[in-house]
Amino acid sequence: MLTSAPAAVSPNACAVEAAARQFLLSLKKDCHLLVAVSGGGDSFGLLTALDEMRIASGRPDVRLWAATVDHGLRAAAAEEAAWVASRCARLGVAHRTLLWEGEKPASGLMAAARNARYRLLGGEAERIGADAIVLAHTMEDQAETLAMRRARNGSALASGMAGRTLVGGAIWAVRPLLHVRREDIRAFLNARDLRWIDDPSNDDTRFERVRMRRLLHNRVEVLANEAEKAARAREALSLRAAALFADAVTLHDGIVAEIDAGRFASEHDPARYLLNILIPALGGLAYGPGGAALDRAMALCAAPHGARMTAGRCLFEKHRHSLFILREGRALVDAEIAPGGAAVWDGRFRIENRACEPRRIRAVGDGADDPDHIAGLPRRLARLAGAVRPAVPAASGVSCSPYLAPFDRFLPGFDLALANSLAEAFARPAYPDPALAYLR
């Protein structure tokens, strides 16, 4: 449904212009931006402001391209995408509609839609050679995100959205409107007599974000300020975790982490943060276990020799003064990779098949023929580590490289230094530096 704002114009409508100007002035010369535009007030306001302020701020060299994701979940979505395309044509901005095709999950639909949206936007950015994706998340979105994360994990240390997030390990998605109120974006559009589309799902209380929005009332600015402080605190903690990783963790063959248990016990907060990254990296999951599992892992640092536990698909075992972490030898599923295809196996390795026949990738398993393959490990752990490696025959046309599940889909800017520390240890290329990707 098309909507226009009330006639009165908020004096804060200029906040949209200011945010767009500040963002444009931060960009490198001839920067190419892919703007995600749903047709809602936030994203249409963002595109309009960027288009206007390119000239007003002396940045006509910045190129804009727009994309609308049609998730195929509402009958009106195709019509709305066509409306966005027509508005982009009026602005002289190239536009493309991206379709989420295939079956939709019966549960976890919103998370799946989010993953599909970013995958499609990342693919479009690569296709057109964009330097960054631009998203229209607002102060309200930031406040809602912080409140939801606090409600889920009960932690006062939860953070909101990062100002930028690396998508697919390849391109930065940037949020220049996180300090702008939604009502100011509407006022900005109203001052230009522009309309937008209201998505009915924004009022559907089946969704957590909608329910949280109704609870926040006038706490938006307070929560947004808290999110800003939390972001600074998280980045500082992540930097401490990166330093601890360099000093107190040895990675064996990209499969086993050997931790100086005494150092971890003496540096509780960065150690706990680091464990919540190391565990999913070694276990092949996107997220760490958090909560009680981390408490148990930290307690294991002070446990006697031989103590062990499992969490996040990982085995933890104490040997003298070291805590070892590696993938458990269970639920290791085979993967069939077509000729010329690629896939992520077990969330830990990216496998490419350059052969002319399909290849089936499985774990080495108990048939590992060299338990001493990984030097420096206790024999039992070397045997277990050998069993969870992918079996990749020599000269098979198959290549294998480490995949970092916590970072390779979404890497929040808070964690860039830590992610690059892990990438170096796993013999991976560094993640793209925003200063080189799209900034001056």
mmCIF file with all atom_site columns, C-alpha atoms in Angstrom, residues 158-284:
data_model
loop_
_atom_site.group_PDB
_atom_site.id
_atom_site.type_symbol
_atom_site.label_atom_id
_atom_site.label_alt_id
_atom_site.label_comp_id
_atom_site.label_asym_id
_atom_site.label_entity_id
_atom_site.label_seq_id
_atom_site.pdbx_PDB_ins_code
_atom_site.Cartn_x
_atom_site.Cartn_y
_atom_site.Cartn_z
_atom_site.occupancy
_atom_site.B_iso_or_equiv
_atom_site.pdbx_formal_charge
_atom_site.auth_seq_id
_atom_site.auth_comp_id
_atom_site.auth_asym_id
_atom_site.auth_atom_id
_atom_site.pdbx_PDB_model_num
ATOM 1   C CA . ALA A 1 158 ? 24.738 -7.781  23.881 1.00 0.00 ? 158 ALA A CA 1
ATOM 2   C CA . SER A 1 159 ? 25.378 -5.439  20.966 1.00 0.00 ? 159 SER A CA 1
ATOM 3   C CA . GLY A 1 160 ? 23.222 -4.114  18.157 1.00 0.00 ? 160 GLY A CA 1
ATOM 4   C CA . MET A 1 161 ? 23.939 -4.097  14.437 1.00 0.00 ? 161 MET A CA 1
ATOM 5   C CA . ALA A 1 162 ? 27.410 -3.238  13.227 1.00 0.00 ? 162 ALA A CA 1
ATOM 6   C CA . GLY A 1 163 ? 27.789 -0.134  11.088 1.00 0.00 ? 163 GLY A CA 1
ATOM 7   C CA . ARG A 1 164 ? 29.178 -2.447  8.415  1.00 0.00 ? 164 ARG A CA 1
ATOM 8   C CA . THR A 1 165 ? 29.098 -6.210  7.888  1.00 0.00 ? 165 THR A CA 1
ATOM 9   C CA . LEU A 1 166 ? 31.128 -8.246  5.418  1.00 0.00 ? 166 LEU A CA 1
ATOM 10  C CA . VAL A 1 167 ? 28.813 -10.465 3.356  1.00 0.00 ? 167 VAL A CA 1
ATOM 11  C CA . GLY A 1 168 ? 30.015 -13.783 1.969  1.00 0.00 ? 168 GLY A CA 1
ATOM 12  C CA . GLY A 1 169 ? 33.600 -12.877 2.805  1.00 0.00 ? 169 GLY A CA 1
ATOM 13  C CA . ALA A 1 170 ? 33.607 -10.578 -0.213 1.00 0.00 ? 170 ALA A CA 1
ATOM 14  C CA . ILE A 1 171 ? 31.687 -7.291  0.046  1.00 0.00 ? 171 ILE A CA 1
ATOM 15  C CA . TRP A 1 172 ? 30.837 -4.857  2.824  1.00 0.00 ? 172 TRP A CA 1
ATOM 16  C CA . ALA A 1 173 ? 27.199 -4.030  3.564  1.00 0.00 ? 173 ALA A CA 1
ATOM 17  C CA . VAL A 1 174 ? 27.047 -0.551  5.106  1.00 0.00 ? 174 VAL A CA 1
ATOM 18  C CA . ARG A 1 175 ? 24.315 1.051   7.247  1.00 0.00 ? 175 ARG A CA 1
ATOM 19  C CA . PRO A 1 176 ? 24.612 4.863   7.028  1.00 0.00 ? 176 PRO A CA 1
ATOM 20  C CA . LEU A 1 177 ? 21.205 5.602   8.649  1.00 0.00 ? 177 LEU A CA 1
ATOM 21  C CA . LEU A 1 178 ? 21.679 3.884   12.020 1.00 0.00 ? 178 LEU A CA 1
ATOM 22  C CA . HIS A 1 179 ? 21.614 7.284   13.758 1.00 0.00 ? 179 HIS A CA 1
ATOM 23  C CA . VAL A 1 180 ? 18.512 8.523   11.898 1.00 0.00 ? 180 VAL A CA 1
ATOM 24  C CA . ARG A 1 181 ? 14.924 8.184   13.148 1.00 0.00 ? 181 ARG A CA 1
ATOM 25  C CA . ARG A 1 182 ? 12.322 6.601   10.894 1.00 0.00 ? 182 ARG A CA 1
ATOM 26  C CA . GLU A 1 183 ? 9.993  9.586   11.321 1.00 0.00 ? 183 GLU A CA 1
ATOM 27  C CA . ASP A 1 184 ? 12.713 11.872  9.960  1.00 0.00 ? 184 ASP A CA 1
ATOM 28  C CA . ILE A 1 185 ? 13.048 9.757   6.820  1.00 0.00 ? 185 ILE A CA 1
ATOM 29  C CA . ARG A 1 186 ? 9.285  10.011  6.315  1.00 0.00 ? 186 ARG A CA 1
ATOM 30  C CA . ALA A 1 187 ? 9.510  13.762  6.779  1.00 0.00 ? 187 ALA A CA 1
ATOM 31  C CA . PHE A 1 188 ? 12.327 13.913  4.221  1.00 0.00 ? 188 PHE A CA 1
ATOM 32  C CA . LEU A 1 189 ? 10.142 12.093  1.677  1.00 0.00 ? 189 LEU A CA 1
ATOM 33  C CA . ASN A 1 190 ? 7.057  14.126  2.507  1.00 0.00 ? 190 ASN A CA 1
ATOM 34  C CA . ALA A 1 191 ? 8.926  17.381  1.917  1.00 0.00 ? 191 ALA A CA 1
ATOM 35  C CA . ARG A 1 192 ? 9.465  16.163  -1.656 1.00 0.00 ? 192 ARG A CA 1
ATOM 36  C CA . ASP A 1 193 ? 5.876  14.914  -2.031 1.00 0.00 ? 193 ASP A CA 1
ATOM 37  C CA . LEU A 1 194 ? 7.147  11.352  -2.435 1.00 0.00 ? 194 LEU A CA 1
ATOM 38  C CA . ARG A 1 195 ? 5.243  8.222   -1.457 1.00 0.00 ? 195 ARG A CA 1
ATOM 39  C CA . TRP A 1 196 ? 6.415  4.798   -0.362 1.00 0.00 ? 196 TRP A CA 1
ATOM 40  C CA . ILE A 1 197 ? 5.084  1.282   0.210  1.00 0.00 ? 197 ILE A CA 1
ATOM 41  C CA . ASP A 1 198 ? 3.999  0.002   3.611  1.00 0.00 ? 198 ASP A CA 1
ATOM 42  C CA . ASP A 1 199 ? 4.784  -3.701  4.015  1.00 0.00 ? 199 ASP A CA 1
ATOM 43  C CA . PRO A 1 200 ? 1.903  -5.335  5.953  1.00 0.00 ? 200 PRO A CA 1
ATOM 44  C CA . SER A 1 201 ? 4.378  -7.707  7.630  1.00 0.00 ? 201 SER A CA 1
ATOM 45  C CA . ASN A 1 202 ? 5.670  -4.696  9.582  1.00 0.00 ? 202 ASN A CA 1
ATOM 46  C CA . ASP A 1 203 ? 2.442  -4.901  11.608 1.00 0.00 ? 203 ASP A CA 1
ATOM 47  C CA . ASP A 1 204 ? 2.307  -8.700  11.903 1.00 0.00 ? 204 ASP A CA 1
ATOM 48  C CA . THR A 1 205 ? 2.779  -9.604  15.562 1.00 0.00 ? 205 THR A CA 1
ATOM 49  C CA . ARG A 1 206 ? 3.766  -13.165 14.646 1.00 0.00 ? 206 ARG A CA 1
ATOM 50  C CA . PHE A 1 207 ? 7.229  -11.702 14.105 1.00 0.00 ? 207 PHE A CA 1
ATOM 51  C CA . GLU A 1 208 ? 9.528  -11.019 17.049 1.00 0.00 ? 208 GLU A CA 1
ATOM 52  C CA . ARG A 1 209 ? 10.693 -7.646  15.738 1.00 0.00 ? 209 ARG A CA 1
ATOM 53  C CA . VAL A 1 210 ? 7.138  -6.331  15.424 1.00 0.00 ? 210 VAL A CA 1
ATOM 54  C CA . ARG A 1 211 ? 6.312  -7.413  18.971 1.00 0.00 ? 211 ARG A CA 1
ATOM 55  C CA . MET A 1 212 ? 9.482  -5.780  20.279 1.00 0.00 ? 212 MET A CA 1
ATOM 56  C CA . ARG A 1 213 ? 8.756  -2.575  18.345 1.00 0.00 ? 213 ARG A CA 1
ATOM 57  C CA . ARG A 1 214 ? 5.452  -2.227  20.156 1.00 0.00 ? 214 ARG A CA 1
ATOM 58  C CA . LEU A 1 215 ? 7.146  -2.626  23.528 1.00 0.00 ? 215 LEU A CA 1
ATOM 59  C CA . LEU A 1 216 ? 9.831  0.009   23.000 1.00 0.00 ? 216 LEU A CA 1
ATOM 60  C CA . HIS A 1 217 ? 7.597  3.102   22.867 1.00 0.00 ? 217 HIS A CA 1
ATOM 61  C CA . ASN A 1 218 ? 9.821  6.124   23.600 1.00 0.00 ? 218 ASN A CA 1
ATOM 62  C CA . ARG A 1 219 ? 12.964 4.149   24.506 1.00 0.00 ? 219 ARG A CA 1
ATOM 63  C CA . VAL A 1 220 ? 14.384 4.149   20.974 1.00 0.00 ? 220 VAL A CA 1
ATOM 64  C CA . GLU A 1 221 ? 17.013 6.850   21.456 1.00 0.00 ? 221 GLU A CA 1
ATOM 65  C CA . VAL A 1 222 ? 18.078 5.484   24.844 1.00 0.00 ? 222 VAL A CA 1
ATOM 66  C CA . LEU A 1 223 ? 18.564 2.005   23.393 1.00 0.00 ? 223 LEU A CA 1
ATOM 67  C CA . ALA A 1 224 ? 20.338 3.353   20.314 1.00 0.00 ? 224 ALA A CA 1
ATOM 68  C CA . ASN A 1 225 ? 22.806 5.194   22.552 1.00 0.00 ? 225 ASN A CA 1
ATOM 69  C CA . GLU A 1 226 ? 23.344 2.013   24.545 1.00 0.00 ? 226 GLU A CA 1
ATOM 70  C CA . ALA A 1 227 ? 23.945 0.139   21.278 1.00 0.00 ? 227 ALA A CA 1
ATOM 71  C CA . GLU A 1 228 ? 26.631 2.673   20.351 1.00 0.00 ? 228 GLU A CA 1
ATOM 72  C CA . LYS A 1 229 ? 28.400 2.128   23.671 1.00 0.00 ? 229 LYS A CA 1
ATOM 73  C CA . ALA A 1 230 ? 27.998 -1.637  23.353 1.00 0.00 ? 230 ALA A CA 1
ATOM 74  C CA . ALA A 1 231 ? 29.575 -1.539  19.882 1.00 0.00 ? 231 ALA A CA 1
ATOM 75  C CA . ARG A 1 232 ? 32.658 0.243   21.201 1.00 0.00 ? 232 ARG A CA 1
ATOM 76  C CA . ALA A 1 233 ? 32.909 -2.193  24.118 1.00 0.00 ? 233 ALA A CA 1
ATOM 77  C CA . ARG A 1 234 ? 32.522 -5.203  21.830 1.00 0.00 ? 234 ARG A CA 1
ATOM 78  C CA . GLU A 1 235 ? 35.188 -4.002  19.420 1.00 0.00 ? 235 GLU A CA 1
ATOM 79  C CA . ALA A 1 236 ? 37.598 -3.416  22.314 1.00 0.00 ? 236 ALA A CA 1
ATOM 80  C CA . LEU A 1 237 ? 36.879 -6.897  23.682 1.00 0.00 ? 237 LEU A CA 1
ATOM 81  C CA . SER A 1 238 ? 37.320 -8.427  20.230 1.00 0.00 ? 238 SER A CA 1
ATOM 82  C CA . LEU A 1 239 ? 40.736 -6.758  19.921 1.00 0.00 ? 239 LEU A CA 1
ATOM 83  C CA . ARG A 1 240 ? 41.744 -8.219  23.293 1.00 0.00 ? 240 ARG A CA 1
ATOM 84  C CA . ALA A 1 241 ? 40.538 -11.620 22.093 1.00 0.00 ? 241 ALA A CA 1
ATOM 85  C CA . ALA A 1 242 ? 42.672 -11.264 18.940 1.00 0.00 ? 242 ALA A CA 1
ATOM 86  C CA . ALA A 1 243 ? 45.740 -10.512 21.057 1.00 0.00 ? 243 ALA A CA 1
ATOM 87  C CA . LEU A 1 244 ? 44.999 -13.494 23.299 1.00 0.00 ? 244 LEU A CA 1
ATOM 88  C CA . PHE A 1 245 ? 44.607 -15.745 20.269 1.00 0.00 ? 245 PHE A CA 1
ATOM 89  C CA . ALA A 1 246 ? 48.042 -14.702 19.012 1.00 0.00 ? 246 ALA A CA 1
ATOM 90  C CA . ASP A 1 247 ? 49.693 -15.289 22.397 1.00 0.00 ? 247 ASP A CA 1
ATOM 91  C CA . ALA A 1 248 ? 47.881 -18.281 23.866 1.00 0.00 ? 248 ALA A CA 1
ATOM 92  C CA . VAL A 1 249 ? 46.508 -20.465 21.041 1.00 0.00 ? 249 VAL A CA 1
ATOM 93  C CA . THR A 1 250 ? 48.357 -22.849 18.732 1.00 0.00 ? 250 THR A CA 1
ATOM 94  C CA . LEU A 1 251 ? 46.446 -24.203 15.748 1.00 0.00 ? 251 LEU A CA 1
ATOM 95  C CA . HIS A 1 252 ? 47.408 -27.696 14.583 1.00 0.00 ? 252 HIS A CA 1
ATOM 96  C CA . ASP A 1 253 ? 46.740 -28.470 10.915 1.00 0.00 ? 253 ASP A CA 1
ATOM 97  C CA . GLY A 1 254 ? 43.657 -26.228 10.895 1.00 0.00 ? 254 GLY A CA 1
ATOM 98  C CA . ILE A 1 255 ? 41.797 -28.873 12.923 1.00 0.00 ? 255 ILE A CA 1
ATOM 99  C CA . VAL A 1 256 ? 42.877 -28.688 16.571 1.00 0.00 ? 256 VAL A CA 1
ATOM 100 C CA . ALA A 1 257 ? 43.306 -25.649 18.811 1.00 0.00 ? 257 ALA A CA 1
ATOM 101 C CA . GLU A 1 258 ? 45.763 -25.981 21.694 1.00 0.00 ? 258 GLU A CA 1
ATOM 102 C CA . ILE A 1 259 ? 45.035 -23.382 24.361 1.00 0.00 ? 259 ILE A CA 1
ATOM 103 C CA . ASP A 1 260 ? 47.243 -22.174 27.184 1.00 0.00 ? 260 ASP A CA 1
ATOM 104 C CA . ALA A 1 261 ? 44.714 -22.928 29.917 1.00 0.00 ? 261 ALA A CA 1
ATOM 105 C CA . GLY A 1 262 ? 46.412 -20.724 32.496 1.00 0.00 ? 262 GLY A CA 1
ATOM 106 C CA . ARG A 1 263 ? 46.313 -17.674 30.238 1.00 0.00 ? 263 ARG A CA 1
ATOM 107 C CA . PHE A 1 264 ? 42.653 -18.254 29.447 1.00 0.00 ? 264 PHE A CA 1
ATOM 108 C CA . ALA A 1 265 ? 41.787 -18.642 33.120 1.00 0.00 ? 265 ALA A CA 1
ATOM 109 C CA . SER A 1 266 ? 43.545 -15.365 33.934 1.00 0.00 ? 266 SER A CA 1
ATOM 110 C CA . GLU A 1 267 ? 41.901 -13.356 31.114 1.00 0.00 ? 267 GLU A CA 1
ATOM 111 C CA . HIS A 1 268 ? 38.285 -14.377 31.548 1.00 0.00 ? 268 HIS A CA 1
ATOM 112 C CA . ASP A 1 269 ? 36.365 -11.912 29.364 1.00 0.00 ? 269 ASP A CA 1
ATOM 113 C CA . PRO A 1 270 ? 38.525 -12.001 26.201 1.00 0.00 ? 270 PRO A CA 1
ATOM 114 C CA . ALA A 1 271 ? 39.013 -15.768 26.648 1.00 0.00 ? 271 ALA A CA 1
ATOM 115 C CA . ARG A 1 272 ? 35.277 -16.366 26.820 1.00 0.00 ? 272 ARG A CA 1
ATOM 116 C CA . TYR A 1 273 ? 34.710 -14.151 23.768 1.00 0.00 ? 273 TYR A CA 1
ATOM 117 C CA . LEU A 1 274 ? 37.436 -15.992 21.855 1.00 0.00 ? 274 LEU A CA 1
ATOM 118 C CA . LEU A 1 275 ? 36.052 -19.412 22.774 1.00 0.00 ? 275 LEU A CA 1
ATOM 119 C CA . ASN A 1 276 ? 32.678 -18.395 21.361 1.00 0.00 ? 276 ASN A CA 1
ATOM 120 C CA . ILE A 1 277 ? 34.453 -17.876 18.016 1.00 0.00 ? 277 ILE A CA 1
ATOM 121 C CA . LEU A 1 278 ? 36.920 -20.776 18.146 1.00 0.00 ? 278 LEU A CA 1
ATOM 122 C CA . ILE A 1 279 ? 34.279 -23.379 18.957 1.00 0.00 ? 279 ILE A CA 1
ATOM 123 C CA . PRO A 1 280 ? 32.118 -22.748 15.856 1.00 0.00 ? 280 PRO A CA 1
ATOM 124 C CA . ALA A 1 281 ? 35.233 -22.298 13.701 1.00 0.00 ? 281 ALA A CA 1
ATOM 125 C CA . LEU A 1 282 ? 36.462 -25.768 14.694 1.00 0.00 ? 282 LEU A CA 1
ATOM 126 C CA . GLY A 1 283 ? 32.984 -27.293 14.866 1.00 0.00 ? 283 GLY A CA 1
ATOM 127 C CA . GLY A 1 284 ? 31.743 -25.888 11.561 1.00 0.00 ? 284 GLY A CA 1
#
